[in-house]
Amino acid sequence: YVGLGDNAEALTGHNWLRGYADDEHPILNTPVYHMDSSAGATAAFAAIMGLRRRRKTGQGTAIDFAQIESFIPQLGEVHLDYIANGRNQRTSGNRHPTAVQGCYRCRGEDRWINVTVNNDEEWQGLCQAMGHPAWSREERFSDQPGRRKHHDELDRLIEDWTGRHDNFELFHILQRNGVPAGPVVNEKDAFVDPHLNARGFFQVILQADTGTYRYPGFLWKMSQTPPTYRLPPCRLGEHNDYVFREVIGLSEEEISELEKEQIIGGDRYVWA
C-alpha cells in the first residue's frame, strides 16, 4: 500500500505509546515524524556499508530497506516487555515508571520545565529549591512510593511553585540543588543557546531564493576532516545538466523531449 512514514510509524506501536493516559488511541496524537529521521540516518549508513563493500570487493550490492525496521529497535524496551512479560505498555504522558516526573508550567506564555525526582536525595534538593514549603513535610510525601501514589496532587503543588518563576531560572536553581531538570525550549531558545553557539553549531548560509540565515549545522565534529558546507541548498532544477548529461549520460534529444513534456525543468515549472 502507498503511505508515508507517519502511517508506518503507527505500526511500530509508537503512536500507541505517545500522549496521556486518558487519551483515546491513536487519533489524538500530533505527528512527530521520528521515523523519517531514523530512516534517513539508517539508510545513509547502509549506503556507506555498500560503498565500503564495493571498495573492498569491486562488487555492488542491492539494499532492501524498510523505514519501520529502522525504528522498531528504538522502542526495544517496550517490545521486550511484551515478549518477556506479556505486557502491552500504553501512554504515560510525562510520567515515568519509577520516578516522580512532570512537565510543569512556568511564568510567561507557553513556558515549561521538565523535572524528575528519582529518590529521596533529589526530593530533598527539590524541597530546598522550593524553600521547604509546609506541604513538602507531609507524611504522604516522605518517601518515593508515597510521592508516586499522590503524584497528581504533587504535580499541582509543584506547578503552583514553578508557575511563579522563569523556566531557565528554575533550570539553574534545580540543577544546583541536584535535581534533574531542564527547560522546554522553542526555536528562539535553541538559536541563542550558549552551548550550541560556543560549539559553532549554527552555520551562516546564503541561498539565492531565501537569503542569508543561520541554519543548524553538522551533527558531529571531526578533527582530521572537519565537515564544511560547499554549496547552499540547491534550487529547483539547478543540477539538471550535471545529473542528466554527466551522471546519466542522456543525449540532447532525450533531454529536450523530457523538457518538452515538462518531466524535467527548472523554476519555470513551479506553479503559482
Tab-separated table of C-alpha atoms in Angstrom:
chain	number	residue	atom	x	y	z
A	1	TYR	CA	0.000	0.000	0.000
A	2	VAL	CA	1.079	3.575	-0.617
A	3	GLY	CA	1.831	5.508	2.539
A	4	LEU	CA	4.147	7.877	4.370
A	5	GLY	CA	6.444	7.401	7.334
A	6	ASP	CA	3.732	8.702	9.649
A	7	ASN	CA	1.437	5.858	8.569
A	8	ALA	CA	4.061	3.181	9.115
A	9	GLU	CA	5.090	4.752	12.430
A	10	ALA	CA	1.707	3.765	13.862
A	11	LEU	CA	2.502	0.141	13.007
A	12	THR	CA	5.593	0.223	15.246
A	13	GLY	CA	3.449	0.962	18.306
A	14	HIS	CA	4.865	4.470	18.681
A	15	ASN	CA	1.528	6.240	18.322
A	16	TRP	CA	0.061	3.957	20.978
A	17	LEU	CA	2.771	4.976	23.441
A	18	ARG	CA	2.552	8.722	22.924
A	19	GLY	CA	0.035	11.014	24.594
A	20	TYR	CA	-1.551	10.955	28.018
A	21	ALA	CA	-3.033	8.071	29.974
A	22	ASP	CA	-6.643	9.164	29.416
A	23	ASP	CA	-6.235	9.823	25.675
A	24	GLU	CA	-8.096	7.860	23.079
A	25	HIS	CA	-5.807	5.898	20.762
A	26	PRO	CA	-4.232	6.865	18.491
A	27	ILE	CA	-6.229	9.609	16.800
A	28	LEU	CA	-5.432	12.409	19.269
A	29	ASN	CA	-1.676	12.253	18.736
A	30	THR	CA	0.056	15.016	16.869
A	31	PRO	CA	2.564	13.760	14.262
A	32	VAL	CA	6.268	13.776	15.125
A	33	TYR	CA	7.765	12.020	12.051
A	34	HIS	CA	10.501	10.422	14.110
A	35	MET	CA	10.652	7.540	11.654
A	36	ASP	CA	11.742	9.904	8.879
A	37	SER	CA	14.799	10.842	10.935
A	38	SER	CA	15.699	7.297	11.902
A	39	ALA	CA	15.209	6.083	8.338
A	40	GLY	CA	17.413	8.796	6.847
A	41	ALA	CA	20.310	8.070	9.173
A	42	THR	CA	19.971	4.297	8.844
A	43	ALA	CA	19.661	4.386	5.047
A	44	ALA	CA	22.769	6.568	4.805
A	45	PHE	CA	24.664	4.086	6.976
A	46	ALA	CA	23.500	1.196	4.774
A	47	ALA	CA	24.657	3.051	1.659
A	48	ILE	CA	28.065	3.672	3.229
A	49	MET	CA	28.379	-0.028	4.014
A	50	GLY	CA	27.512	-0.827	0.409
A	51	LEU	CA	30.184	1.577	-0.825
A	52	ARG	CA	32.686	0.030	1.561
A	53	ARG	CA	31.923	-3.438	0.155
A	54	ARG	CA	32.388	-2.144	-3.389
A	55	ARG	CA	35.733	-0.631	-2.455
A	56	LYS	CA	36.923	-3.912	-0.920
A	57	THR	CA	35.482	-6.365	-3.464
A	58	GLY	CA	34.740	-4.356	-6.591
A	59	GLN	CA	31.140	-5.546	-6.443
A	60	GLY	CA	27.993	-3.583	-5.741
A	61	THR	CA	25.131	-4.667	-3.524
A	62	ALA	CA	21.353	-4.284	-3.503
A	63	ILE	CA	19.962	-2.700	-0.336
A	64	ASP	CA	16.442	-3.663	0.723
A	65	PHE	CA	15.450	-1.120	3.348
A	66	ALA	CA	12.204	-0.500	5.256
A	67	GLN	CA	11.565	2.564	7.385
A	68	ILE	CA	9.670	0.614	10.013
A	69	GLU	CA	12.607	-1.739	10.607
A	70	SER	CA	14.883	1.211	11.344
A	71	PHE	CA	12.558	2.472	14.061
A	72	ILE	CA	11.364	-0.610	15.952
A	73	PRO	CA	14.783	-1.145	17.652
A	74	GLN	CA	14.418	2.348	19.158
A	75	LEU	CA	11.384	1.017	21.039
A	76	GLY	CA	13.311	-2.062	22.162
A	77	GLU	CA	12.396	-1.809	25.848
A	78	VAL	CA	8.682	-1.749	25.050
A	79	HIS	CA	8.814	-4.696	22.665
A	80	LEU	CA	10.967	-6.720	25.059
A	81	ASP	CA	8.476	-6.042	27.857
A	82	TYR	CA	5.788	-7.670	25.736
A	83	ILE	CA	7.991	-10.582	24.629
A	84	ALA	CA	9.284	-11.338	28.134
A	85	ASN	CA	6.361	-10.314	30.330
A	86	GLY	CA	3.319	-10.233	28.071
A	87	ARG	CA	2.659	-6.582	28.960
A	88	ASN	CA	1.351	-4.033	26.484
A	89	GLN	CA	2.636	-0.666	27.633
A	90	ARG	CA	0.448	2.332	26.949
A	91	THR	CA	0.616	6.085	27.141
A	92	SER	CA	2.037	7.638	30.285
A	93	GLY	CA	2.220	11.302	29.301
A	94	ASN	CA	5.050	12.955	31.214
A	95	ARG	CA	5.119	10.232	33.864
A	96	HIS	CA	7.931	7.724	34.471
A	97	PRO	CA	7.721	4.064	35.588
A	98	THR	CA	9.628	4.661	38.829
A	99	ALA	CA	10.380	8.382	39.234
A	100	VAL	CA	8.239	11.376	40.109
A	101	GLN	CA	8.357	13.262	36.849
A	102	GLY	CA	6.434	16.018	35.140
A	103	CYS	CA	6.429	18.917	32.723
A	104	TYR	CA	5.345	21.980	34.667
A	105	ARG	CA	4.037	25.347	33.537
A	106	CYS	CA	6.252	28.343	34.309
A	107	ARG	CA	5.867	32.113	34.226
A	108	GLY	CA	5.178	33.545	30.795
A	109	GLU	CA	3.313	32.369	27.729
A	110	ASP	CA	3.768	28.688	26.903
A	111	ARG	CA	6.869	28.289	29.101
A	112	TRP	CA	7.559	24.919	30.759
A	113	ILE	CA	10.174	22.956	32.652
A	114	ASN	CA	10.778	19.213	32.959
A	115	VAL	CA	11.583	17.960	36.473
A	116	THR	CA	12.453	14.425	37.583
A	117	VAL	CA	12.832	13.164	41.157
A	118	ASN	CA	14.348	9.675	41.303
A	119	ASN	CA	14.995	9.271	45.018
A	120	ASP	CA	14.874	10.853	48.472
A	121	GLU	CA	18.085	12.808	47.900
A	122	GLU	CA	16.687	14.528	44.826
A	123	TRP	CA	13.410	15.110	46.675
A	124	GLN	CA	15.310	16.969	49.382
A	125	GLY	CA	17.007	19.012	46.667
A	126	LEU	CA	13.607	19.953	45.222
A	127	CYS	CA	12.328	20.901	48.676
A	128	GLN	CA	15.421	23.043	49.214
A	129	ALA	CA	14.874	24.801	45.886
A	130	MET	CA	11.211	25.458	46.754
A	131	GLY	CA	12.112	26.834	50.193
A	132	HIS	CA	10.761	23.837	52.145
A	133	PRO	CA	7.018	24.626	51.934
A	134	ALA	CA	4.904	23.146	54.731
A	135	TRP	CA	3.192	20.618	52.453
A	136	SER	CA	6.573	19.104	51.482
A	137	ARG	CA	6.921	17.789	55.048
A	138	GLU	CA	3.640	15.869	54.987
A	139	GLU	CA	3.881	12.140	55.668
A	140	ARG	CA	2.394	11.157	52.295
A	141	PHE	CA	5.363	12.752	50.512
A	142	SER	CA	8.026	11.312	52.845
A	143	ASP	CA	9.152	8.510	50.519
A	144	GLN	CA	9.119	7.677	46.805
A	145	PRO	CA	6.176	5.210	46.917
A	146	GLY	CA	4.074	7.819	48.717
A	147	ARG	CA	5.044	10.549	46.283
A	148	ARG	CA	4.130	8.330	43.343
A	149	LYS	CA	0.837	7.360	44.950
A	150	HIS	CA	-0.073	11.035	45.322
A	151	HIS	CA	1.516	12.077	42.020
A	152	ASP	CA	-1.492	14.058	40.754
A	153	GLU	CA	-1.692	16.276	43.807
A	154	LEU	CA	2.075	16.613	43.951
A	155	ASP	CA	2.042	17.838	40.350
A	156	ARG	CA	-0.411	20.591	41.275
A	157	LEU	CA	1.687	21.691	44.246
A	158	ILE	CA	4.926	21.735	42.276
A	159	GLU	CA	3.307	23.660	39.418
A	160	ASP	CA	1.996	26.251	41.855
A	161	TRP	CA	5.670	26.968	42.581
A	162	THR	CA	7.064	26.693	39.040
A	163	GLY	CA	4.280	28.903	37.680
A	164	ARG	CA	5.748	31.878	39.538
A	165	HIS	CA	9.221	31.561	38.006
A	166	ASP	CA	11.035	31.690	34.679
A	167	ASN	CA	11.806	28.219	33.319
A	168	PHE	CA	15.516	28.938	32.692
A	169	GLU	CA	15.840	30.442	36.165
A	170	LEU	CA	14.360	27.265	37.650
A	171	PHE	CA	16.615	25.116	35.481
A	172	HIS	CA	19.713	26.598	37.110
A	173	ILE	CA	18.232	26.590	40.629
A	174	LEU	CA	17.179	22.943	40.443
A	175	GLN	CA	20.421	21.769	38.874
A	176	ARG	CA	22.397	23.495	41.641
A	177	ASN	CA	20.329	21.530	44.160
A	178	GLY	CA	20.986	18.210	42.450
A	179	VAL	CA	17.569	17.866	40.791
A	180	PRO	CA	17.440	16.692	37.150
A	181	ALA	CA	15.610	19.469	35.328
A	182	GLY	CA	15.607	21.240	32.014
A	183	PRO	CA	13.530	23.886	30.258
A	184	VAL	CA	11.299	23.120	27.299
A	185	VAL	CA	12.902	25.226	24.581
A	186	ASN	CA	11.419	26.726	21.454
A	187	GLU	CA	13.216	27.669	18.243
A	188	LYS	CA	14.303	31.065	19.576
A	189	ASP	CA	15.738	29.474	22.728
A	190	ALA	CA	17.717	26.994	20.625
A	191	PHE	CA	19.192	29.677	18.367
A	192	VAL	CA	20.517	31.687	21.328
A	193	ASP	CA	21.617	28.657	23.350
A	194	PRO	CA	25.139	29.478	24.659
A	195	HIS	CA	26.351	25.869	24.408
A	196	LEU	CA	25.303	25.384	20.786
A	197	ASN	CA	26.764	28.746	19.824
A	198	ALA	CA	30.019	28.109	21.673
A	199	ARG	CA	30.409	24.918	19.642
A	200	GLY	CA	29.718	26.781	16.404
A	201	PHE	CA	26.762	24.527	15.600
A	202	PHE	CA	24.847	27.044	13.502
A	203	GLN	CA	26.145	27.847	10.026
A	204	VAL	CA	25.515	31.063	8.083
A	205	ILE	CA	24.406	30.144	4.564
A	206	LEU	CA	23.372	32.292	1.601
A	207	GLN	CA	20.684	30.765	-0.579
A	208	ALA	CA	19.709	32.687	-3.693
A	209	ASP	CA	15.955	32.296	-3.249
A	210	THR	CA	15.646	32.794	0.505
A	211	GLY	CA	18.570	35.000	1.565
A	212	THR	CA	21.168	34.651	4.310
A	213	TYR	CA	20.271	32.857	7.531
A	214	ARG	CA	21.765	30.743	10.290
A	215	TYR	CA	20.969	27.073	9.782
A	216	PRO	CA	21.518	24.014	12.007
A	217	GLY	CA	24.954	22.610	11.251
A	218	PHE	CA	26.638	19.230	11.235
A	219	LEU	CA	25.777	16.632	13.844
A	220	TRP	CA	29.424	15.873	14.646
A	221	LYS	CA	32.908	17.364	14.516
A	222	MET	CA	35.922	15.550	13.039
A	223	SER	CA	39.470	16.544	13.952
A	224	GLN	CA	41.208	15.488	10.719
A	225	THR	CA	38.446	16.069	8.186
A	226	PRO	CA	36.145	18.744	9.597
A	227	PRO	CA	32.889	18.901	7.613
A	228	THR	CA	32.236	22.123	5.722
A	229	TYR	CA	29.432	23.481	3.580
A	230	ARG	CA	30.454	23.764	-0.058
A	231	LEU	CA	27.115	24.699	-1.591
A	232	PRO	CA	23.814	26.120	-0.327
A	233	PRO	CA	20.613	24.081	-0.683
A	234	CYS	CA	20.063	23.564	-4.406
A	235	ARG	CA	17.426	25.425	-6.372
A	236	LEU	CA	14.793	23.585	-8.356
A	237	GLY	CA	16.450	22.043	-11.407
A	238	GLU	CA	19.824	23.640	-10.624
A	239	HIS	CA	21.795	20.432	-11.214
A	240	ASN	CA	19.772	19.055	-14.099
A	241	ASP	CA	22.594	19.427	-16.602
A	242	TYR	CA	25.110	17.681	-14.370
A	243	VAL	CA	22.793	14.801	-13.473
A	244	PHE	CA	21.248	14.142	-16.884
A	245	ARG	CA	24.298	14.795	-19.034
A	246	GLU	CA	27.278	13.739	-16.917
A	247	VAL	CA	25.840	11.210	-14.485
A	248	ILE	CA	23.109	9.523	-16.527
A	249	GLY	CA	24.507	10.324	-19.957
A	250	LEU	CA	21.270	11.332	-21.695
A	251	SER	CA	21.505	12.693	-25.210
A	252	GLU	CA	20.468	16.241	-26.097
A	253	GLU	CA	17.438	14.852	-27.910
A	254	GLU	CA	16.355	12.883	-24.833
A	255	ILE	CA	16.771	15.898	-22.571
A	256	SER	CA	14.849	18.143	-24.961
A	257	GLU	CA	11.998	15.664	-25.082
A	258	LEU	CA	11.813	15.437	-21.284
A	259	GLU	CA	11.773	19.229	-21.030
A	260	LYS	CA	9.118	19.464	-23.727
A	261	GLU	CA	6.893	17.089	-21.759
A	262	GLN	CA	7.657	19.062	-18.562
A	263	ILE	CA	9.028	15.969	-16.842
A	264	ILE	CA	12.210	17.867	-16.013
A	265	GLY	CA	12.872	21.563	-15.821
A	266	GLY	CA	13.628	24.451	-13.517
A	267	ASP	CA	11.790	27.292	-11.834
A	268	ARG	CA	9.517	27.856	-14.830
A	269	TYR	CA	7.602	24.710	-13.849
A	270	VAL	CA	6.752	25.949	-10.371
A	271	TRP	CA	3.028	26.667	-10.297
A	272	ALA	CA	1.881	29.888	-8.694
